[in-house]
Amino acid sequence: MYRIRMVDASDDDVADTLVDLHRLTFFDAATMPKFDLGAWWLAYEADDAVAFAGVVPSTYARNSGYFSRVGVLQRHWGKGLQFRLMRAVEARGRRIGWDSIVSDTTDNPVSANNFIRAGYRLYEPDVPWAWSHTLYWRRSLR
Protein backbone atom coordinates (compact mmCIF):
# COMPACT_ATOMS: atom_id res chain seq x y z
CA MET A 1 0.00 0.00 0.00
CA TYR A 2 1.35 3.39 -1.02
CA ARG A 3 0.62 6.76 0.59
CA ILE A 4 1.01 10.09 -1.22
CA ARG A 5 1.76 13.13 0.94
CA MET A 6 2.44 16.77 0.18
CA VAL A 7 5.70 17.65 1.91
CA ASP A 8 7.55 20.73 3.11
CA ALA A 9 10.67 20.87 0.95
CA SER A 10 12.18 23.52 3.23
CA ASP A 11 12.59 20.80 5.88
CA ASP A 12 16.18 19.53 5.60
CA ASP A 13 15.23 15.85 5.90
CA VAL A 14 12.55 16.18 3.22
CA ALA A 15 14.92 18.09 0.93
CA ASP A 16 17.56 15.38 1.38
CA THR A 17 14.98 12.71 0.52
CA LEU A 18 13.94 14.60 -2.63
CA VAL A 19 17.58 14.97 -3.70
CA ASP A 20 18.24 11.27 -3.07
CA LEU A 21 15.16 10.18 -5.02
CA HIS A 22 16.05 12.50 -7.89
CA ARG A 23 19.56 11.04 -8.10
CA LEU A 24 18.23 7.48 -7.93
CA THR A 25 15.59 8.04 -10.63
CA PHE A 26 17.29 10.48 -13.02
CA PHE A 27 20.98 9.75 -12.38
CA ASP A 28 22.76 12.50 -14.36
CA ALA A 29 20.11 12.77 -17.10
CA ALA A 30 18.33 15.82 -15.65
CA THR A 31 19.34 18.85 -13.64
CA MET A 32 18.42 18.90 -9.99
CA PRO A 33 15.20 20.91 -9.48
CA LYS A 34 15.04 23.78 -7.03
CA PHE A 35 13.05 22.00 -4.37
CA ASP A 36 12.50 25.22 -2.46
CA LEU A 37 10.19 26.39 -5.29
CA GLY A 38 6.65 25.16 -5.80
CA ALA A 39 4.88 22.27 -4.13
CA TRP A 40 6.26 18.74 -3.70
CA TRP A 41 4.87 15.31 -2.90
CA LEU A 42 6.41 12.05 -1.76
CA ALA A 43 4.98 8.58 -2.21
CA TYR A 44 5.72 6.16 0.60
CA GLU A 45 5.65 2.42 0.91
CA ALA A 46 5.50 1.90 4.66
CA ASP A 47 8.14 4.39 5.94
CA ASP A 48 10.21 4.43 2.75
CA ALA A 49 9.93 7.26 0.23
CA VAL A 50 9.80 5.61 -3.22
CA ALA A 51 8.60 8.38 -5.56
CA PHE A 52 8.25 12.14 -5.78
CA ALA A 53 6.65 14.88 -7.87
CA GLY A 54 6.63 18.66 -8.00
CA VAL A 55 4.78 21.55 -9.56
CA VAL A 56 5.68 25.21 -9.93
CA PRO A 57 3.77 28.12 -11.43
CA SER A 58 4.32 28.04 -15.19
CA THR A 59 6.32 30.87 -16.70
CA TYR A 60 5.03 29.99 -20.19
CA ALA A 61 1.34 29.16 -19.81
CA ARG A 62 -1.00 31.72 -18.25
CA ASN A 63 -2.60 30.76 -14.91
CA SER A 64 -1.13 27.26 -15.07
CA GLY A 65 1.17 25.02 -13.15
CA TYR A 66 4.22 23.36 -14.65
CA PHE A 67 4.53 19.71 -13.65
CA SER A 68 8.26 20.01 -13.21
CA ARG A 69 9.38 16.56 -12.21
CA VAL A 70 8.23 13.10 -11.25
CA GLY A 71 10.46 10.20 -10.34
CA VAL A 72 9.63 6.64 -9.27
CA LEU A 73 12.22 4.15 -8.08
CA GLN A 74 12.47 1.38 -10.66
CA ARG A 75 11.35 -1.42 -8.37
CA HIS A 76 8.04 0.46 -7.92
CA TRP A 77 7.32 1.01 -11.63
CA GLY A 78 3.99 -0.29 -12.86
CA LYS A 79 2.15 0.45 -9.61
CA GLY A 80 0.42 3.61 -10.82
CA LEU A 81 2.52 5.97 -8.71
CA GLN A 82 3.23 8.50 -11.47
CA PHE A 83 -0.50 8.62 -12.22
CA ARG A 84 -1.39 9.11 -8.55
CA LEU A 85 1.23 11.83 -8.16
CA MET A 86 -0.14 13.57 -11.25
CA ARG A 87 -3.61 13.53 -9.69
CA ALA A 88 -2.22 15.09 -6.48
CA VAL A 89 -0.60 17.88 -8.53
CA GLU A 90 -3.86 18.48 -10.41
CA ALA A 91 -5.90 18.62 -7.19
CA ARG A 92 -3.54 21.26 -5.84
CA GLY A 93 -3.87 23.25 -9.08
CA ARG A 94 -7.66 23.17 -8.84
CA ARG A 95 -7.58 24.30 -5.19
CA ILE A 96 -5.47 27.36 -6.04
CA GLY A 97 -7.48 28.22 -9.15
CA TRP A 98 -5.17 27.30 -12.01
CA ASP A 99 -6.71 26.72 -15.44
CA SER A 100 -4.35 23.91 -16.44
CA ILE A 101 -1.21 21.93 -15.78
CA VAL A 102 1.47 21.85 -18.48
CA SER A 103 4.57 19.74 -18.81
CA ASP A 104 6.92 18.21 -21.33
CA THR A 105 8.67 14.94 -22.12
CA THR A 106 11.78 14.34 -24.16
CA ASP A 107 12.80 10.85 -25.28
CA ASN A 108 10.60 9.27 -22.60
CA PRO A 109 7.79 7.16 -24.12
CA VAL A 110 6.75 5.70 -20.75
CA SER A 111 6.06 9.14 -19.27
CA ALA A 112 4.39 10.27 -22.51
CA ASN A 113 2.07 7.27 -22.26
CA ASN A 114 1.30 8.17 -18.63
CA PHE A 115 0.40 11.71 -19.68
CA ILE A 116 -1.96 10.34 -22.34
CA ARG A 117 -3.53 7.92 -19.86
CA ALA A 118 -4.01 10.76 -17.35
CA GLY A 119 -5.93 12.85 -19.89
CA TYR A 120 -3.18 15.25 -20.95
CA ARG A 121 -3.20 16.37 -24.57
CA LEU A 122 -0.34 17.33 -26.81
CA TYR A 123 -0.18 21.04 -27.47
CA GLU A 124 2.12 23.55 -29.11
CA PRO A 125 3.12 26.34 -26.73
CA ASP A 126 3.46 29.88 -28.04
CA VAL A 127 7.05 29.83 -26.82
CA PRO A 128 8.58 26.31 -26.80
CA TRP A 129 10.91 26.01 -23.81
CA ALA A 130 12.82 22.80 -24.49
CA TRP A 131 14.38 20.79 -27.33
CA SER A 132 13.06 20.69 -30.89
CA HIS A 133 11.89 17.07 -30.39
CA THR A 134 10.22 17.68 -27.00
CA LEU A 135 6.54 16.83 -26.62
CA TYR A 136 4.44 19.40 -24.72
CA TRP A 137 1.43 18.36 -22.66
CA ARG A 138 -1.53 20.22 -21.18
CA ARG A 139 -4.45 19.15 -19.03
CA SER A 140 -7.33 21.50 -18.39
CA LEU A 141 -8.42 21.75 -14.77
CA ARG A 142 -11.76 23.37 -15.59
PDB file of N, CA and C in Angstrom, residues 11-97:
ATOM      1  N   ASP A  11      12.088  21.665   4.805  1.00  0.00           N
ATOM      2  CA  ASP A  11      12.587  20.797   5.876  1.00  0.00           C
ATOM      3  C   ASP A  11      13.818  20.055   5.352  1.00  0.00           C
ATOM      4  N   ASP A  12      14.916  20.113   6.069  1.00  0.00           N
ATOM      5  CA  ASP A  12      16.179  19.531   5.599  1.00  0.00           C
ATOM      6  C   ASP A  12      16.070  18.041   5.298  1.00  0.00           C
ATOM      7  N   ASP A  13      15.367  17.288   6.143  1.00  0.00           N
ATOM      8  CA  ASP A  13      15.227  15.849   5.902  1.00  0.00           C
ATOM      9  C   ASP A  13      14.427  15.576   4.636  1.00  0.00           C
ATOM     10  N   VAL A  14      13.362  16.332   4.426  1.00  0.00           N
ATOM     11  CA  VAL A  14      12.554  16.177   3.219  1.00  0.00           C
ATOM     12  C   VAL A  14      13.372  16.546   1.993  1.00  0.00           C
ATOM     13  N   ALA A  15      14.087  17.664   2.068  1.00  0.00           N
ATOM     14  CA  ALA A  15      14.925  18.093   0.933  1.00  0.00           C
ATOM     15  C   ALA A  15      15.965  17.030   0.599  1.00  0.00           C
ATOM     16  N   ASP A  16      16.577  16.442   1.617  1.00  0.00           N
ATOM     17  CA  ASP A  16      17.558  15.378   1.382  1.00  0.00           C
ATOM     18  C   ASP A  16      16.905  14.173   0.703  1.00  0.00           C
ATOM     19  N   THR A  17      15.700  13.834   1.132  1.00  0.00           N
ATOM     20  CA  THR A  17      14.980  12.707   0.522  1.00  0.00           C
ATOM     21  C   THR A  17      14.673  13.003  -0.944  1.00  0.00           C
ATOM     22  N   LEU A  18      14.225  14.214  -1.248  1.00  0.00           N
ATOM     23  CA  LEU A  18      13.936  14.597  -2.627  1.00  0.00           C
ATOM     24  C   LEU A  18      15.195  14.527  -3.489  1.00  0.00           C
ATOM     25  N   VAL A  19      16.308  15.022  -2.965  1.00  0.00           N
ATOM     26  CA  VAL A  19      17.577  14.966  -3.700  1.00  0.00           C
ATOM     27  C   VAL A  19      17.983  13.514  -3.949  1.00  0.00           C
ATOM     28  N   ASP A  20      17.882  12.685  -2.919  1.00  0.00           N
ATOM     29  CA  ASP A  20      18.244  11.268  -3.072  1.00  0.00           C
ATOM     30  C   ASP A  20      17.371  10.583  -4.120  1.00  0.00           C
ATOM     31  N   LEU A  21      16.055  10.803  -4.044  1.00  0.00           N
ATOM     32  CA  LEU A  21      15.159  10.180  -5.023  1.00  0.00           C
ATOM     33  C   LEU A  21      15.440  10.682  -6.436  1.00  0.00           C
ATOM     34  N   HIS A  22      15.731  11.968  -6.558  1.00  0.00           N
ATOM     35  CA  HIS A  22      16.053  12.505  -7.887  1.00  0.00           C
ATOM     36  C   HIS A  22      17.298  11.819  -8.443  1.00  0.00           C
ATOM     37  N   ARG A  23      18.319  11.696  -7.637  1.00  0.00           N
ATOM     38  CA  ARG A  23      19.557  11.041  -8.095  1.00  0.00           C
ATOM     39  C   ARG A  23      19.327   9.578  -8.460  1.00  0.00           C
ATOM     40  N   LEU A  24      18.491   8.902  -7.685  1.00  0.00           N
ATOM     41  CA  LEU A  24      18.230   7.481  -7.933  1.00  0.00           C
ATOM     42  C   LEU A  24      17.309   7.233  -9.122  1.00  0.00           C
ATOM     43  N   THR A  25      16.524   8.233  -9.513  1.00  0.00           N
ATOM     44  CA  THR A  25      15.595   8.042 -10.632  1.00  0.00           C
ATOM     45  C   THR A  25      16.072   8.698 -11.923  1.00  0.00           C
ATOM     46  N   PHE A  26      16.835   9.772 -11.821  1.00  0.00           N
ATOM     47  CA  PHE A  26      17.287  10.485 -13.018  1.00  0.00           C
ATOM     48  C   PHE A  26      18.784  10.351 -13.272  1.00  0.00           C
ATOM     49  N   PHE A  27      19.524   9.857 -12.287  1.00  0.00           N
ATOM     50  CA  PHE A  27      20.978   9.754 -12.382  1.00  0.00           C
ATOM     51  C   PHE A  27      21.525  11.116 -12.799  1.00  0.00           C
ATOM     52  N   ASP A  28      22.240  11.216 -13.892  1.00  0.00           N
ATOM     53  CA  ASP A  28      22.756  12.501 -14.361  1.00  0.00           C
ATOM     54  C   ASP A  28      22.002  13.014 -15.582  1.00  0.00           C
ATOM     55  N   ALA A  29      20.839  12.436 -15.877  1.00  0.00           N
ATOM     56  CA  ALA A  29      20.111  12.769 -17.102  1.00  0.00           C
ATOM     57  C   ALA A  29      19.286  14.049 -16.999  1.00  0.00           C
ATOM     58  N   ALA A  30      19.120  14.600 -15.820  1.00  0.00           N
ATOM     59  CA  ALA A  30      18.331  15.815 -15.648  1.00  0.00           C
ATOM     60  C   ALA A  30      18.929  16.652 -14.526  1.00  0.00           C
ATOM     61  N   THR A  31      18.828  17.962 -14.685  1.00  0.00           N
ATOM     62  CA  THR A  31      19.340  18.846 -13.641  1.00  0.00           C
ATOM     63  C   THR A  31      18.486  18.722 -12.388  1.00  0.00           C
ATOM     64  N   MET A  32      19.110  18.962 -11.273  1.00  0.00           N
ATOM     65  CA  MET A  32      18.419  18.902  -9.992  1.00  0.00           C
ATOM     66  C   MET A  32      17.435  20.074  -9.907  1.00  0.00           C
ATOM     67  N   PRO A  33      16.167  19.808  -9.630  1.00  0.00           N
ATOM     68  CA  PRO A  33      15.201  20.909  -9.481  1.00  0.00           C
ATOM     69  C   PRO A  33      15.517  21.748  -8.248  1.00  0.00           C
ATOM     70  N   LYS A  34      14.953  22.932  -8.215  1.00  0.00           N
ATOM     71  CA  LYS A  34      15.035  23.783  -7.026  1.00  0.00           C
ATOM     72  C   LYS A  34      13.849  23.402  -6.138  1.00  0.00           C
ATOM     73  N   PHE A  35      14.128  22.535  -5.197  1.00  0.00           N
ATOM     74  CA  PHE A  35      13.053  21.995  -4.372  1.00  0.00           C
ATOM     75  C   PHE A  35      12.428  23.038  -3.457  1.00  0.00           C
ATOM     76  N   ASP A  36      13.079  24.185  -3.295  1.00  0.00           N
ATOM     77  CA  ASP A  36      12.495  25.221  -2.459  1.00  0.00           C
ATOM     78  C   ASP A  36      11.431  26.022  -3.200  1.00  0.00           C
ATOM     79  N   LEU A  37      11.229  25.730  -4.492  1.00  0.00           N
ATOM     80  CA  LEU A  37      10.193  26.387  -5.286  1.00  0.00           C
ATOM     81  C   LEU A  37       9.024  25.437  -5.509  1.00  0.00           C
ATOM     82  N   GLY A  38       7.815  25.958  -5.471  1.00  0.00           N
ATOM     83  CA  GLY A  38       6.646  25.158  -5.796  1.00  0.00           C
ATOM     84  C   GLY A  38       6.186  24.256  -4.669  1.00  0.00           C
ATOM     85  N   ALA A  39       5.444  23.242  -5.069  1.00  0.00           N
ATOM     86  CA  ALA A  39       4.879  22.269  -4.126  1.00  0.00           C
ATOM     87  C   ALA A  39       5.391  20.886  -4.500  1.00  0.00           C
ATOM     88  N   TRP A  40       5.653  20.058  -3.484  1.00  0.00           N
ATOM     89  CA  TRP A  40       6.264  18.737  -3.695  1.00  0.00           C
ATOM     90  C   TRP A  40       5.516  17.671  -2.922  1.00  0.00           C
ATOM     91  N   TRP A  41       5.521  16.477  -3.497  1.00  0.00           N
ATOM     92  CA  TRP A  41       4.875  15.308  -2.899  1.00  0.00           C
ATOM     93  C   TRP A  41       5.861  14.156  -2.848  1.00  0.00           C
ATOM     94  N   LEU A  42       5.684  13.315  -1.846  1.00  0.00           N
ATOM     95  CA  LEU A  42       6.411  12.053  -1.757  1.00  0.00           C
ATOM     96  C   LEU A  42       5.390  10.921  -1.705  1.00  0.00           C
ATOM     97  N   ALA A  43       5.761   9.810  -2.316  1.00  0.00           N
ATOM     98  CA  ALA A  43       4.980   8.579  -2.209  1.00  0.00           C
ATOM     99  C   ALA A  43       5.771   7.634  -1.318  1.00  0.00           C
ATOM    100  N   TYR A  44       5.081   7.055  -0.368  1.00  0.00           N
ATOM    101  CA  TYR A  44       5.719   6.160   0.599  1.00  0.00           C
ATOM    102  C   TYR A  44       5.163   4.756   0.481  1.00  0.00           C
ATOM    103  N   GLU A  45       6.048   3.793   0.656  1.00  0.00           N
ATOM    104  CA  GLU A  45       5.654   2.420   0.910  1.00  0.00           C
ATOM    105  C   GLU A  45       6.132   2.152   2.331  1.00  0.00           C
ATOM    106  N   ALA A  46       5.202   1.948   3.229  1.00  0.00           N
ATOM    107  CA  ALA A  46       5.504   1.899   4.663  1.00  0.00           C
ATOM    108  C   ALA A  46       6.203   3.214   5.020  1.00  0.00           C
ATOM    109  N   ASP A  47       7.425   3.164   5.566  1.00  0.00           N
ATOM    110  CA  ASP A  47       8.140   4.391   5.937  1.00  0.00           C
ATOM    111  C   ASP A  47       9.150   4.839   4.894  1.00  0.00           C
ATOM    112  N   ASP A  48       9.205   4.137   3.775  1.00  0.00           N
ATOM    113  CA  ASP A  48      10.208   4.433   2.752  1.00  0.00           C
ATOM    114  C   ASP A  48       9.641   5.300   1.633  1.00  0.00           C
ATOM    115  N   ALA A  49      10.310   6.413   1.359  1.00  0.00           N
ATOM    116  CA  ALA A  49       9.932   7.256   0.226  1.00  0.00           C
ATOM    117  C   ALA A  49      10.401   6.558  -1.046  1.00  0.00           C
ATOM    118  N   VAL A  50       9.476   6.367  -2.007  1.00  0.00           N
ATOM    119  CA  VAL A  50       9.795   5.608  -3.216  1.00  0.00           C
ATOM    120  C   VAL A  50       9.524   6.390  -4.505  1.00  0.00           C
ATOM    121  N   ALA A  51       8.903   7.571  -4.379  1.00  0.00           N
ATOM    122  CA  ALA A  51       8.604   8.375  -5.564  1.00  0.00           C
ATOM    123  C   ALA A  51       8.366   9.813  -5.123  1.00  0.00           C
ATOM    124  N   PHE A  52       8.465  10.733  -6.082  1.00  0.00           N
ATOM    125  CA  PHE A  52       8.247  12.143  -5.777  1.00  0.00           C
ATOM    126  C   PHE A  52       7.710  12.857  -7.009  1.00  0.00           C
ATOM    127  N   ALA A  53       7.117  14.028  -6.778  1.00  0.00           N
ATOM    128  CA  ALA A  53       6.649  14.884  -7.873  1.00  0.00           C
ATOM    129  C   ALA A  53       6.616  16.319  -7.380  1.00  0.00           C
ATOM    130  N   GLY A  54       6.686  17.242  -8.336  1.00  0.00           N
ATOM    131  CA  GLY A  54       6.631  18.658  -7.998  1.00  0.00           C
ATOM    132  C   GLY A  54       5.964  19.482  -9.069  1.00  0.00           C
ATOM    133  N   VAL A  55       5.408  20.612  -8.655  1.00  0.00           N
ATOM    134  CA  VAL A  55       4.776  21.550  -9.565  1.00  0.00           C
ATOM    135  C   VAL A  55       5.173  22.967  -9.146  1.00  0.00           C
ATOM    136  N   VAL A  56       5.382  23.803 -10.149  1.00  0.00           N
ATOM    137  CA  VAL A  56       5.684  25.214  -9.929  1.00  0.00           C
ATOM    138  C   VAL A  56       4.750  26.029 -10.826  1.00  0.00           C
ATOM    139  N   PRO A  57       4.546  27.296 -10.505  1.00  0.00           N
ATOM    140  CA  PRO A  57       3.769  28.124 -11.434  1.00  0.00           C
ATOM    141  C   PRO A  57       4.484  28.180 -12.786  1.00  0.00           C
ATOM    142  N   SER A  58       3.733  28.020 -13.855  1.00  0.00           N
ATOM    143  CA  SER A  58       4.317  28.043 -15.192  1.00  0.00           C
ATOM    144  C   SER A  58       4.728  29.466 -15.561  1.00  0.00           C
ATOM    145  N   THR A  59       5.878  29.579 -16.183  1.00  0.00           N
ATOM    146  CA  THR A  59       6.319  30.873 -16.696  1.00  0.00           C
ATOM    147  C   THR A  59       5.959  31.017 -18.168  1.00  0.00           C
ATOM    148  N   TYR A  60       5.366  29.979 -18.769  1.00  0.00           N
ATOM    149  CA  TYR A  60       5.032  29.991 -20.192  1.00  0.00           C
ATOM    150  C   TYR A  60       3.541  29.913 -20.480  1.00  0.00           C
ATOM    151  N   ALA A  61       2.779  29.303 -19.603  1.00  0.00           N
ATOM    152  CA  ALA A  61       1.339  29.157 -19.809  1.00  0.00           C
ATOM    153  C   ALA A  61       0.608  29.965 -18.738  1.00  0.00           C
ATOM    154  N   ARG A  62      -0.281  30.829 -19.162  1.00  0.00           N
ATOM    155  CA  ARG A  62      -1.001  31.725 -18.254  1.00  0.00           C
ATOM    156  C   ARG A  62      -1.866  30.937 -17.262  1.00  0.00           C
ATOM    157  N   ASN A  63      -1.807  31.339 -15.999  1.00  0.00           N
ATOM    158  CA  ASN A  63      -2.600  30.764 -14.911  1.00  0.00           C
ATOM    159  C   ASN A  63      -2.543  29.235 -14.895  1.00  0.00           C
ATOM    160  N   SER A  64      -1.332  28.715 -15.016  1.00  0.00           N
ATOM    161  CA  SER A  64      -1.130  27.262 -15.069  1.00  0.00           C
ATOM    162  C   SER A  64       0.050  26.857 -14.195  1.00  0.00           C
ATOM    163  N   GLY A  65       0.033  25.603 -13.824  1.00  0.00           N
ATOM    164  CA  GLY A  65       1.173  25.023 -13.146  1.00  0.00           C
ATOM    165  C   GLY A  65       2.021  24.254 -14.139  1.00  0.00           C
ATOM    166  N   TYR A  66       3.306  24.168 -13.839  1.00  0.00           N
ATOM    167  CA  TYR A  66       4.216  23.362 -14.648  1.00  0.00           C
ATOM    168  C   TYR A  66       4.597  22.142 -13.823  1.00  0.00           C
ATOM    169  N   PHE A  67       4.204  20.977 -14.302  1.00  0.00           N
ATOM    170  CA  PHE A  67       4.532  19.706 -13.654  1.00  0.00           C
ATOM    171  C   PHE A  67       6.015  19.480 -13.919  1.00  0.00           C
ATOM    172  N   SER A  68       6.826  19.884 -12.953  1.00  0.00           N
ATOM    173  CA  SER A  68       8.259  20.007 -13.210  1.00  0.00           C
ATOM    174  C   SER A  68       9.043  18.707 -13.127  1.00  0.00           C
ATOM    175  N   ARG A  69       8.605  17.783 -12.337  1.00  0.00           N
ATOM    176  CA  ARG A  69       9.383  16.561 -12.214  1.00  0.00           C
ATOM    177  C   ARG A  69       8.566  15.493 -11.529  1.00  0.00           C
ATOM    178  N   VAL A  70       8.774  14.263 -11.950  1.00  0.00           N
ATOM    179  CA  VAL A  70       8.235  13.103 -11.245  1.00  0.00           C
ATOM    180  C   VAL A  70       9.261  11.996 -11.388  1.00  0.00           C
ATOM    181  N   GLY A  71       9.519  11.313 -10.305  1.00  0.00           N
ATOM    182  CA  GLY A  71      10.456  10.195 -10.339  1.00  0.00           C
ATOM    183  C   GLY A  71       9.946   9.061  -9.467  1.00  0.00           C
ATOM    184  N   VAL A  72      10.069   7.847  -9.988  1.00  0.00           N
ATOM    185  CA  VAL A  72       9.634   6.643  -9.266  1.00  0.00           C
ATOM    186  C   VAL A  72      10.791   5.658  -9.287  1.00  0.00           C
ATOM    187  N   LEU A  73      11.169   5.153  -8.123  1.00  0.00           N
ATOM    188  CA  LEU A  73      12.222   4.146  -8.078  1.00  0.00           C
ATOM    189  C   LEU A  73      11.823   2.949  -8.935  1.00  0.00           C
ATOM    190  N   GLN A  74      12.771   2.405  -9.664  1.00  0.00           N
ATOM    191  CA  GLN A  74      12.466   1.378 -10.662  1.00  0.00           C
ATOM    192  C   GLN A  74      11.702   0.188 -10.094  1.00  0.00           C
ATOM    193  N   ARG A  75      12.035  -0.239  -8.906  1.00  0.00           N
ATOM    194  CA  ARG A  75      11.351  -1.423  -8.367  1.00  0.00           C
ATOM    195  C   ARG A  75       9.873  -1.155  -8.050  1.00  0.00           C
ATOM    196  N   HIS A  76       9.439   0.107  -8.169  1.00  0.00           N
ATOM    197  CA  HIS A  76       8.039   0.461  -7.918  1.00  0.00           C
ATOM    198  C   HIS A  76       7.315   0.884  -9.198  1.00  0.00           C
ATOM    199  N   TRP A  77       7.968   0.730 -10.346  1.00  0.00           N
ATOM    200  CA  TRP A  77       7.321   1.015 -11.625  1.00  0.00           C
ATOM    201  C   TRP A  77       6.135   0.076 -11.812  1.00  0.00           C
ATOM    202  N   GLY A  78       5.157   0.541 -12.545  1.00  0.00           N
ATOM    203  CA  GLY A  78       3.989  -0.294 -12.861  1.00  0.00           C
ATOM    204  C   GLY A  78       2.955  -0.360 -11.760  1.00  0.00           C
ATOM    205  N   LYS A  79       3.104   0.453 -10.730  1.00  0.00           N
ATOM    206  CA  LYS A  79       2.155   0.449  -9.605  1.00  0.00           C
ATOM    207  C   LYS A  79       1.224   1.658  -9.629  1.00  0.00           C
ATOM    208  N   GLY A  80       1.298   2.457 -10.693  1.00  0.00           N
ATOM    209  CA  GLY A  80       0.419   3.613 -10.820  1.00  0.00           C
ATOM    210  C   GLY A  80       0.854   4.831 -10.024  1.00  0.00           C
ATOM    211  N   LEU A  81       2.090   4.855  -9.551  1.00  0.00           N
ATOM    212  CA  LEU A  81       2.524   5.973  -8.710  1.00  0.00           C
ATOM    213  C   LEU A  81       2.630   7.283  -9.479  1.00  0.00           C
ATOM    214  N   GLN A  82       3.146   7.249 -10.711  1.00  0.00           N
ATOM    215  CA  GLN A  82       3.227   8.496 -11.470  1.00  0.00           C
ATOM    216  C   GLN A  82       1.821   9.054 -11.676  1.00  0.00           C
ATOM    217  N   PHE A  83       0.887   8.207 -12.023  1.00  0.00           N
ATOM    218  CA  PHE A  83      -0.497   8.621 -12.220  1.00  0.00           C
ATOM    219  C   PHE A  83      -1.075   9.232 -10.946  1.00  0.00           C
ATOM    220  N   ARG A  84      -0.871   8.593  -9.820  1.00  0.00           N
ATOM    221  CA  ARG A  84      -1.393   9.106  -8.545  1.00  0.00           C
ATOM    222  C   ARG A  84      -0.746  10.434  -8.174  1.00  0.00           C
ATOM    223  N   LEU A  85       0.554  10.559  -8.437  1.00  0.00           N
ATOM    224  CA  LEU A  85       1.229  11.825  -8.160  1.00  0.00           C
ATOM    225  C   LEU A  85       0.703  12.932  -9.082  1.00  0.00           C
ATOM    226  N   MET A  86       0.431  12.593 -10.326  1.00  0.00           N
ATOM    227  CA  MET A  86      -0.141  13.572 -11.251  1.00  0.00           C
ATOM    228  C   MET A  86      -1.493  14.056 -10.732  1.00  0.00           C
ATOM    229  N   ARG A  87      -2.295  13.156 -10.225  1.00  0.00           N
ATOM    230  CA  ARG A  87      -3.608  13.533  -9.686  1.00  0.00           C
ATOM    231  C   ARG A  87      -3.463  14.454  -8.471  1.00  0.00           C
ATOM    232  N   ALA A  88      -2.459  14.217  -7.641  1.00  0.00           N
ATOM    233  CA  ALA A  88      -2.222  15.090  -6.481  1.00  0.00           C
ATOM    234  C   ALA A  88      -1.845  16.496  -6.950  1.00  0.00           C
ATOM    235  N   VAL A  89      -0.998  16.583  -7.971  1.00  0.00           N
ATOM    236  CA  VAL A  89      -0.603  17.882  -8.535  1.00  0.00           C
ATOM    237  C   VAL A  89      -1.832  18.605  -9.086  1.00  0.00           C
ATOM    238  N   GLU A  90      -2.666  17.884  -9.820  1.00  0.00           N
ATOM    239  CA  GLU A  90      -3.863  18.485 -10.415  1.00  0.00           C
ATOM    240  C   GLU A  90      -4.829  18.975  -9.329  1.00  0.00           C
ATOM    241  N   ALA A  91      -5.006  18.211  -8.273  1.00  0.00           N
ATOM    242  CA  ALA A  91      -5.897  18.616  -7.189  1.00  0.00           C
ATOM    243  C   ALA A  91      -5.410  19.916  -6.561  1.00  0.00           C
ATOM    244  N   ARG A  92      -4.126  20.025  -6.377  1.00  0.00           N
ATOM    245  CA  ARG A  92      -3.542  21.264  -5.839  1.00  0.00           C
ATOM    246  C   ARG A  92      -3.819  22.428  -6.789  1.00  0.00           C
ATOM    247  N   GLY A  93      -3.617  22.205  -8.090  1.00  0.00           N
ATOM    248  CA  GLY A  93      -3.874  23.245  -9.079  1.00  0.00           C
ATOM    249  C   GLY A  93      -5.316  23.729  -9.051  1.00  0.00           C
ATOM    250  N   ARG A  94      -6.247  22.800  -8.918  1.00  0.00           N
ATOM    251  CA  ARG A  94      -7.662  23.170  -8.839  1.00  0.00           C
ATOM    252  C   ARG A  94      -7.934  24.011  -7.591  1.00  0.00           C
ATOM    253  N   ARG A  95      -7.360  23.586  -6.451  1.00  0.00           N
ATOM    254  CA  ARG A  95      -7.576  24.304  -5.188  1.00  0.00           C
ATOM    255  C   ARG A  95      -7.092  25.745  -5.262  1.00  0.00           C
ATOM    256  N   ILE A  96      -6.006  25.993  -5.992  1.00  0.00           N
ATOM    257  CA  ILE A  96      -5.475  27.361  -6.040  1.00  0.00           C
ATOM    258  C   ILE A  96      -5.950  28.131  -7.268  1.00  0.00           C
ATOM    259  N   GLY A  97      -6.829  27.503  -8.072  1.00  0.00           N
ATOM    260  CA  GLY A  97      -7.483  28.216  -9.153  1.00  0.00           C
ATOM    261  C   GLY A  97      -6.776  28.232 -10.491  1.00  0.00           C
TER     262      GLY A  97
END
